[in-house]
CSV table of N, CA and C in Angstrom, one decimal:
chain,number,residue,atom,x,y,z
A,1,UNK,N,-15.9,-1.2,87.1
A,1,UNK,CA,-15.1,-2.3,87.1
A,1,UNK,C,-13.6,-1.9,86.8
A,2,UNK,N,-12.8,-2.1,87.2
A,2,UNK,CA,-11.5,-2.3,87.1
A,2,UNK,C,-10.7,-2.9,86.7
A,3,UNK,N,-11.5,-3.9,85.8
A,3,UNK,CA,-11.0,-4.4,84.4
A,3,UNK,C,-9.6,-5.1,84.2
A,4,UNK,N,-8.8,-5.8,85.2
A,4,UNK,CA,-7.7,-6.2,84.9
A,4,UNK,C,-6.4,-4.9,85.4
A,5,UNK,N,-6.9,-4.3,86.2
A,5,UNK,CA,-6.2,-3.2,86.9
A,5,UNK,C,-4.9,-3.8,87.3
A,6,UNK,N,-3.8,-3.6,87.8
A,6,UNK,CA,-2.4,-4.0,88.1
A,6,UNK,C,-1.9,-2.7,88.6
A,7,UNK,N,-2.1,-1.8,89.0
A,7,UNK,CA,-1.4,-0.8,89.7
A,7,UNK,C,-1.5,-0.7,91.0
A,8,UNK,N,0.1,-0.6,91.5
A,8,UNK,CA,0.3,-0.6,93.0
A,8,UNK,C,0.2,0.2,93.9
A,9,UNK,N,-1.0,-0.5,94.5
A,9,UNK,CA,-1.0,1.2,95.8
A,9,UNK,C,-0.4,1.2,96.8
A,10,UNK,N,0.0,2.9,96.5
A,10,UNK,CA,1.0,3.0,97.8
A,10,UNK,C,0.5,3.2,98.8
A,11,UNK,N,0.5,2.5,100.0
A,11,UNK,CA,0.1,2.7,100.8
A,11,UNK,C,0.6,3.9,101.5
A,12,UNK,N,-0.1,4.7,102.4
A,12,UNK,CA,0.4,5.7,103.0
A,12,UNK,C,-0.1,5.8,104.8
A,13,UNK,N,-0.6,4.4,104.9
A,13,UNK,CA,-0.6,4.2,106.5
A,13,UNK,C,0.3,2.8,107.0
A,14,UNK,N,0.1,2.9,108.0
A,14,UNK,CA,1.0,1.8,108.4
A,14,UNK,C,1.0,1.1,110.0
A,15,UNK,N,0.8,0.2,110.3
A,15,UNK,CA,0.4,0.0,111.7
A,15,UNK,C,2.2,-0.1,112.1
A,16,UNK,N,2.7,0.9,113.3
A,16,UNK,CA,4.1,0.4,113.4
A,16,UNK,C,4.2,-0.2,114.8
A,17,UNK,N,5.3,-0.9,114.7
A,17,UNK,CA,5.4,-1.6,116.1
A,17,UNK,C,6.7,-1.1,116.4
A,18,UNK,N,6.8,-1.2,118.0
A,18,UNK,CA,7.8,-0.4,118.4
A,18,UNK,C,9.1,-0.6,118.0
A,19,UNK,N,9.6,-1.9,117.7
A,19,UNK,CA,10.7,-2.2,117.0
A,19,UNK,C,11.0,-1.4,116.1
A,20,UNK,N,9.8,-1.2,115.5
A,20,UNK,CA,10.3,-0.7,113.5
A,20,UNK,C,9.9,0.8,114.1
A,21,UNK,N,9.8,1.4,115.2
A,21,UNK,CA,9.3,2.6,115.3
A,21,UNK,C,11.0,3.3,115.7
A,22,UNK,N,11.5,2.3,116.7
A,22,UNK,CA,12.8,2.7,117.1
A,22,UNK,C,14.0,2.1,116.2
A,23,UNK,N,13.7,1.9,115.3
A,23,UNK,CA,14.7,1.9,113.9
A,23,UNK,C,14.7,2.9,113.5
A,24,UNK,N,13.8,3.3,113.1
A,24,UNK,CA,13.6,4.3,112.1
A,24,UNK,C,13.8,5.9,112.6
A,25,UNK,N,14.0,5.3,114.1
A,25,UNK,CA,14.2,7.0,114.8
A,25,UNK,C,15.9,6.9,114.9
A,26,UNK,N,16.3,5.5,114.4
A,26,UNK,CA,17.7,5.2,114.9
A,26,UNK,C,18.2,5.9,113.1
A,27,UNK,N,17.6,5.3,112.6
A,27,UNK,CA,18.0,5.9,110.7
A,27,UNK,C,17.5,7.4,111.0
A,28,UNK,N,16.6,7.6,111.2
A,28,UNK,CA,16.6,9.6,111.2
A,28,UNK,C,17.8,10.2,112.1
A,29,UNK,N,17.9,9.6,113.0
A,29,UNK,CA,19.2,10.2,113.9
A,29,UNK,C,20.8,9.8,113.1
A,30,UNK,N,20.7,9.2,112.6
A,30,UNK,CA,21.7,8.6,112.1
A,30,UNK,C,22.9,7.9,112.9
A,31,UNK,N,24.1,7.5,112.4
A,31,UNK,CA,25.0,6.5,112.8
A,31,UNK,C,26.3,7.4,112.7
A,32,UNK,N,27.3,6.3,113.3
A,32,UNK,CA,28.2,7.0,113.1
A,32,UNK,C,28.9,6.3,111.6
A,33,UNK,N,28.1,5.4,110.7
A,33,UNK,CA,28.3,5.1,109.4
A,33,UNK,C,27.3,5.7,108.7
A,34,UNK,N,26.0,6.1,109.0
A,34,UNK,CA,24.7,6.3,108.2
A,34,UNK,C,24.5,8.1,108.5
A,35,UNK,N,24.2,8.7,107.5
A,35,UNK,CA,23.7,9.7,108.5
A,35,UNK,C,22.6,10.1,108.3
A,36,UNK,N,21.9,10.8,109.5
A,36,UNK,CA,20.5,10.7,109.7
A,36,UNK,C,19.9,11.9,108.7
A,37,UNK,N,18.3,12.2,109.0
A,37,UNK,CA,17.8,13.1,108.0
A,37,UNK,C,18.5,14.2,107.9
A,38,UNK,N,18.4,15.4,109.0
A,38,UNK,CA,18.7,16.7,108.4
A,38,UNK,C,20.3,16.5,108.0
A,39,UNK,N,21.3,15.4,108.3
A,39,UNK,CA,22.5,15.3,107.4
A,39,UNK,C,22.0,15.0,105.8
A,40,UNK,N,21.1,14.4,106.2
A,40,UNK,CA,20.5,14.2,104.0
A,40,UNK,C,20.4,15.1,103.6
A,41,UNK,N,19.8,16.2,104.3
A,41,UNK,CA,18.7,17.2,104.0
A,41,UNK,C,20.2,17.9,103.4
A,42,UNK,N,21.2,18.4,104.4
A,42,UNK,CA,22.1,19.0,104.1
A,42,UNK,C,23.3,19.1,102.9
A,43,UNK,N,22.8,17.7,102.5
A,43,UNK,CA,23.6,17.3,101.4
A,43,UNK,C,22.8,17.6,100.4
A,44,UNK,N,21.6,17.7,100.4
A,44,UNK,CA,20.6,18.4,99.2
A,44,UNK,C,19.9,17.4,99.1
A,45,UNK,N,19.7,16.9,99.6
A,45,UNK,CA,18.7,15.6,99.3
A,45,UNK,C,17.2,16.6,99.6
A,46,UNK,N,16.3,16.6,98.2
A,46,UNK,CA,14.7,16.8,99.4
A,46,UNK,C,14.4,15.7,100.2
A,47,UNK,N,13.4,16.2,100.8
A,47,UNK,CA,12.6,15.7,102.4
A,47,UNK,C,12.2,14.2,101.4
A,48,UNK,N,11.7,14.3,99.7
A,48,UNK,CA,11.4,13.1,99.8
A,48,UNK,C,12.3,12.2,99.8
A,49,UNK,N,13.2,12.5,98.8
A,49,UNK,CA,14.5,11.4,98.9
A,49,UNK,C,15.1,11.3,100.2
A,50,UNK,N,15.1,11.6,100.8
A,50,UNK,CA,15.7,11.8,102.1
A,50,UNK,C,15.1,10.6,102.8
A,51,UNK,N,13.8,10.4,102.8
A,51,UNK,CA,12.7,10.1,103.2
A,51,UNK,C,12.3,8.0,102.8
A,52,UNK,N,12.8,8.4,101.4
A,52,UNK,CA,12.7,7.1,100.5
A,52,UNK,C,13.9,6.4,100.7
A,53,UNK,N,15.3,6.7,101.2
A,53,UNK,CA,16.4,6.5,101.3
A,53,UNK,C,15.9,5.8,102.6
A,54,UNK,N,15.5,6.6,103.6
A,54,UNK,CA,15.3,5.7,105.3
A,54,UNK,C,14.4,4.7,105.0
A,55,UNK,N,13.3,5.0,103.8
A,55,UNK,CA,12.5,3.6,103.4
A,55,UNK,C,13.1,2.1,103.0
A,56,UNK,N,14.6,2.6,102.0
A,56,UNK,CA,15.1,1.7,101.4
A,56,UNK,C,16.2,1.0,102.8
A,57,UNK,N,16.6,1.7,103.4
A,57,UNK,CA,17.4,1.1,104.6
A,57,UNK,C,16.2,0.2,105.1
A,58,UNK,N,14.8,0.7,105.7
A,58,UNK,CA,14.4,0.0,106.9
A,58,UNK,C,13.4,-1.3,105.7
A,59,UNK,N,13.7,-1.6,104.6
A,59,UNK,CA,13.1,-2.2,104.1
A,59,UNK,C,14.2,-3.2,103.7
A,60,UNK,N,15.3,-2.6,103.5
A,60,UNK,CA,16.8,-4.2,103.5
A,60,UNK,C,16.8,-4.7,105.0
A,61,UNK,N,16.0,-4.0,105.9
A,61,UNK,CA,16.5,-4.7,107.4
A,61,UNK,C,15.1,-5.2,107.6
A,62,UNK,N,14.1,-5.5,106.8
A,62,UNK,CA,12.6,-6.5,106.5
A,62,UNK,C,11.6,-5.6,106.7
A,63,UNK,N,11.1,-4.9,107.0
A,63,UNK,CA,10.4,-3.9,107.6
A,63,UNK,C,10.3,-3.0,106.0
A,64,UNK,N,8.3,-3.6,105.6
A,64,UNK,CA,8.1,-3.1,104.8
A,64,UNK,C,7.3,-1.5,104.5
A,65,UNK,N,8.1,-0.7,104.5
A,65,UNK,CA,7.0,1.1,104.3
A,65,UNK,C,7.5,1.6,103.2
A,66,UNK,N,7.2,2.8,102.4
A,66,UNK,CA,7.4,3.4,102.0
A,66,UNK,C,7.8,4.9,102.2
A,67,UNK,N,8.1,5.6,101.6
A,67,UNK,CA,8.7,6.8,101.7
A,67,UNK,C,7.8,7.4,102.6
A,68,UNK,N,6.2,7.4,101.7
A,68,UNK,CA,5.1,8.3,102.4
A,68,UNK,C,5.0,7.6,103.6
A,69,UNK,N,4.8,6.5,103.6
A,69,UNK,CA,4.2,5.8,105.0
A,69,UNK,C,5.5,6.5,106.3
A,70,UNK,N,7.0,6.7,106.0
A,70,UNK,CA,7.8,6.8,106.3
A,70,UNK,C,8.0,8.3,106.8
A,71,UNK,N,7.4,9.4,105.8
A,71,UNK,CA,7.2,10.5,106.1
A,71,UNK,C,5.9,10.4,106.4
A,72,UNK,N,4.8,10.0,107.0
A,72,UNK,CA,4.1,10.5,108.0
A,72,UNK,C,4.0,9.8,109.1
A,73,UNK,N,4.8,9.1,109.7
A,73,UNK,CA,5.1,8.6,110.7
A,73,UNK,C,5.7,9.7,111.2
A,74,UNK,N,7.0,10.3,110.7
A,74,UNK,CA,7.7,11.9,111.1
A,74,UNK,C,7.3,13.1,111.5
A,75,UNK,N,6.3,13.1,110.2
A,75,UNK,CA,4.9,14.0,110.7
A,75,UNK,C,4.4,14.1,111.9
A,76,UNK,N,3.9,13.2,112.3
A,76,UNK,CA,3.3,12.4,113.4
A,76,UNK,C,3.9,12.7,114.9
A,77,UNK,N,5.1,12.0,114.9
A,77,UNK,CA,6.4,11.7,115.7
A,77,UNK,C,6.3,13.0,115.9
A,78,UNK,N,6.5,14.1,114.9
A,78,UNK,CA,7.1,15.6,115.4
A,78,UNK,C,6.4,16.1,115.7
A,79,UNK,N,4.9,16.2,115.2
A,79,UNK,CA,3.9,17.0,115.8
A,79,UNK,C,3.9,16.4,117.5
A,80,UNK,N,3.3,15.5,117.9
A,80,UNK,CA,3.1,15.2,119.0
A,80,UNK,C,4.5,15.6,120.0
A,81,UNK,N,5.4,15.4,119.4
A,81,UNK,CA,6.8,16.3,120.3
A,81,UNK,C,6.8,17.3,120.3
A,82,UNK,N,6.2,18.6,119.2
A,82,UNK,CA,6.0,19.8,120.0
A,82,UNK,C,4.7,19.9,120.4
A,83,UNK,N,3.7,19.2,120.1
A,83,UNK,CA,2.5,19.3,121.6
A,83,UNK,C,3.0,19.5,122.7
A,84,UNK,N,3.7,18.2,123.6
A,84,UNK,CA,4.7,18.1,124.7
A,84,UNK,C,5.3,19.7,124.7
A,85,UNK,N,6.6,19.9,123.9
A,85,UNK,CA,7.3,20.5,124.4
A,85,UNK,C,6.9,21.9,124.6
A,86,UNK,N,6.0,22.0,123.5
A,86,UNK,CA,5.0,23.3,124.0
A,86,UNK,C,4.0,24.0,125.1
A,87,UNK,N,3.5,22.3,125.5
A,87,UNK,CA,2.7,22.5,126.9
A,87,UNK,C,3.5,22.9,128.1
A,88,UNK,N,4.6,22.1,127.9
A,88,UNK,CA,5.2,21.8,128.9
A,88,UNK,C,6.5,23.0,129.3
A,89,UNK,N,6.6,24.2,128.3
A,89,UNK,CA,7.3,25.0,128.4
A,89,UNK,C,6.6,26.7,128.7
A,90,UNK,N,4.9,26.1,128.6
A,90,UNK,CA,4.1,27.5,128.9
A,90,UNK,C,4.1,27.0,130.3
A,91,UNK,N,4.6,29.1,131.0
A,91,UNK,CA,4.7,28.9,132.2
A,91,UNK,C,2.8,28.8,133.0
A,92,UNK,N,2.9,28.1,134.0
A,92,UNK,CA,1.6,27.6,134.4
A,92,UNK,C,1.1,26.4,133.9
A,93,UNK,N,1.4,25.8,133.3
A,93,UNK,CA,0.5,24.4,132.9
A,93,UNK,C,1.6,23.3,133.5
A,94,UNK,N,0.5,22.4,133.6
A,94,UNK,CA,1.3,21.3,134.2
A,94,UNK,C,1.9,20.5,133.7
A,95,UNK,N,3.5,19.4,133.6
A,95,UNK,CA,3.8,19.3,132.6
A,95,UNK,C,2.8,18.0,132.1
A,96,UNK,N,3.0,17.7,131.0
A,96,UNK,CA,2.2,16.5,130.2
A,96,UNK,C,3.9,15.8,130.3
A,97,UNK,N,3.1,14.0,130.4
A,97,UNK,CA,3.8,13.0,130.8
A,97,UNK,C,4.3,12.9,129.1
A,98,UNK,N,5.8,13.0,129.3
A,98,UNK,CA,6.4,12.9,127.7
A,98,UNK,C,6.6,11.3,127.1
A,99,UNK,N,6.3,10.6,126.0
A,99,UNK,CA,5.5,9.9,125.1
A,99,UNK,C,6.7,9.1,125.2
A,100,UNK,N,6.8,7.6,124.6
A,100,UNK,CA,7.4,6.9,124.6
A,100,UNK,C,8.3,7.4,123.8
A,101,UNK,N,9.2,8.2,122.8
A,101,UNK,CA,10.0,8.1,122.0
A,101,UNK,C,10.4,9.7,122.0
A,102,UNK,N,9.9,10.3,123.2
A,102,UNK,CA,10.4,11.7,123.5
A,102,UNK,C,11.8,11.7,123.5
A,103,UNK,N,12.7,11.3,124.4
A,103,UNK,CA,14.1,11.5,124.4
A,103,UNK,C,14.7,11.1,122.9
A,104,UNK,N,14.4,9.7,122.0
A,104,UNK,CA,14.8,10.2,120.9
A,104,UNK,C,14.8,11.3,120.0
A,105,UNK,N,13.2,11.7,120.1
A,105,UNK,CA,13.1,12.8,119.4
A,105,UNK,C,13.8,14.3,119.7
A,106,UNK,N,13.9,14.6,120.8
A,106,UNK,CA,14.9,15.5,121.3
A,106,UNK,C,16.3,15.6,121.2
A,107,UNK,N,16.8,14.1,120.7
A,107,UNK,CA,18.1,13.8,120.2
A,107,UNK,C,18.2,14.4,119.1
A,108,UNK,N,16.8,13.9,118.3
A,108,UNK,CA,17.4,14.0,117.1
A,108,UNK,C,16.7,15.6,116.2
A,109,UNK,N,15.8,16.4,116.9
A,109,UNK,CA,15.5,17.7,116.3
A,109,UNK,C,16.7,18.4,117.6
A,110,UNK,N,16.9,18.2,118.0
A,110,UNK,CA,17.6,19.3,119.1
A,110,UNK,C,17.8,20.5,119.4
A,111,UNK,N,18.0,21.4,119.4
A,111,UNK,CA,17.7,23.1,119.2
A,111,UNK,C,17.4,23.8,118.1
A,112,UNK,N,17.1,22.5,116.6
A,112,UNK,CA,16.8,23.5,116.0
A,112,UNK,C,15.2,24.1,115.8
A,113,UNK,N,15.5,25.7,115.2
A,113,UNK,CA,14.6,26.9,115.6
A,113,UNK,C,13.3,26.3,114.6
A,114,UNK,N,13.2,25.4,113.4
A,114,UNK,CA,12.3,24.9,113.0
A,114,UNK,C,11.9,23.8,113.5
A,115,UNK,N,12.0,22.8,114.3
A,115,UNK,CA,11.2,22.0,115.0
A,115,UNK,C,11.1,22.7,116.7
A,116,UNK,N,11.7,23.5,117.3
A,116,UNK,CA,11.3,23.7,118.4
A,116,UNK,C,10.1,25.0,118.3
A,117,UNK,N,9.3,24.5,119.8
A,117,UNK,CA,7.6,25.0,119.6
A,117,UNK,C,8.5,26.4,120.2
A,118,UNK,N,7.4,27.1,120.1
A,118,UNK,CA,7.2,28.9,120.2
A,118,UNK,C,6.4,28.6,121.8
A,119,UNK,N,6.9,28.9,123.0
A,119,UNK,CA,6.8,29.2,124.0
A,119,UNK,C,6.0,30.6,124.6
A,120,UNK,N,4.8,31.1,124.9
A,120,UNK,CA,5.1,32.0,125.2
A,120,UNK,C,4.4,32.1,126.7
C-alpha cells in the first residue's frame, strides 16, 4: 500500500503533437531573442539545464513536459536523423524518404562532427 503517498512522478514519456513538436525544435534552434541548445550548452549550461530551461519556455507557452520528457524527445529526434543521414550518405543504398522534421533538424545540428553520422 502506498499509504497516503503524495509524490510526483515525473513523467518521462509524452504523446507529442506536431505543434508542440515544432516548438520545441523552434526553442532548440533558437531565436534571434532566445538561444537555442548548443548556444546554452555553450554558455555552460549542462544538457540538463539546458534542457529544463526549453521545458520552462514550452510550458509558459501551455504545453506541459518536463526536462526528461523534453530530453528524450531529442534523443529520439536525433537518433532517427542520423538513421536518415547515415543511410542515405552510404554510397549504394537507396535514399530513405527523410521524416517530417528533417530539414529542422539539419538546421539545427548542422555540420557539427558530434551529431553528424560516420559515412563510410
Amino acid at each position: 500500500s502506498l499509504r497516503g503517498s503524495c509524490h510526483r512522478v515525473r513523467r518521462t514519456t509524452h504523446q507529442w503533437s506536431d505543434e508542440e513538436t515544432r516548438y520545441f525544435l523552434l526553442l532548440m534552434q533558437g531565436t534571434d531573442d532566445e538561444p537555442g541548445f548548443f548556444q546554452r550548452i555553450k554558455k555552460k549550461l549542462t544538457r540538463v539545464k539546458a534542457m529544463e530551461e526549453i521545458a520552462g519556455k514550452m510550458e509558459a507557452a501551455g504545453y506541459v513536459v518536463s526536462g526528461a520528457v523534453v530530453d528524450n524527445k531529442w534523443k529520439t529526434l536525433l537518433s532517427s536523423f542520423r538513421s536518415v543521414e547515415d543511410h542515405n550518405n552510404k554510397s549504394g543504398n537507396d535514399r530513405i524518404r527523410e521524416g517530417p522534421y528533417h530539414k529542422e533538424l539539419a538546421d539545427i545540428v548542422g555540420e557539427r562532427a558530434s551529431t553528424k553520422p560516420k559515412s563510410v
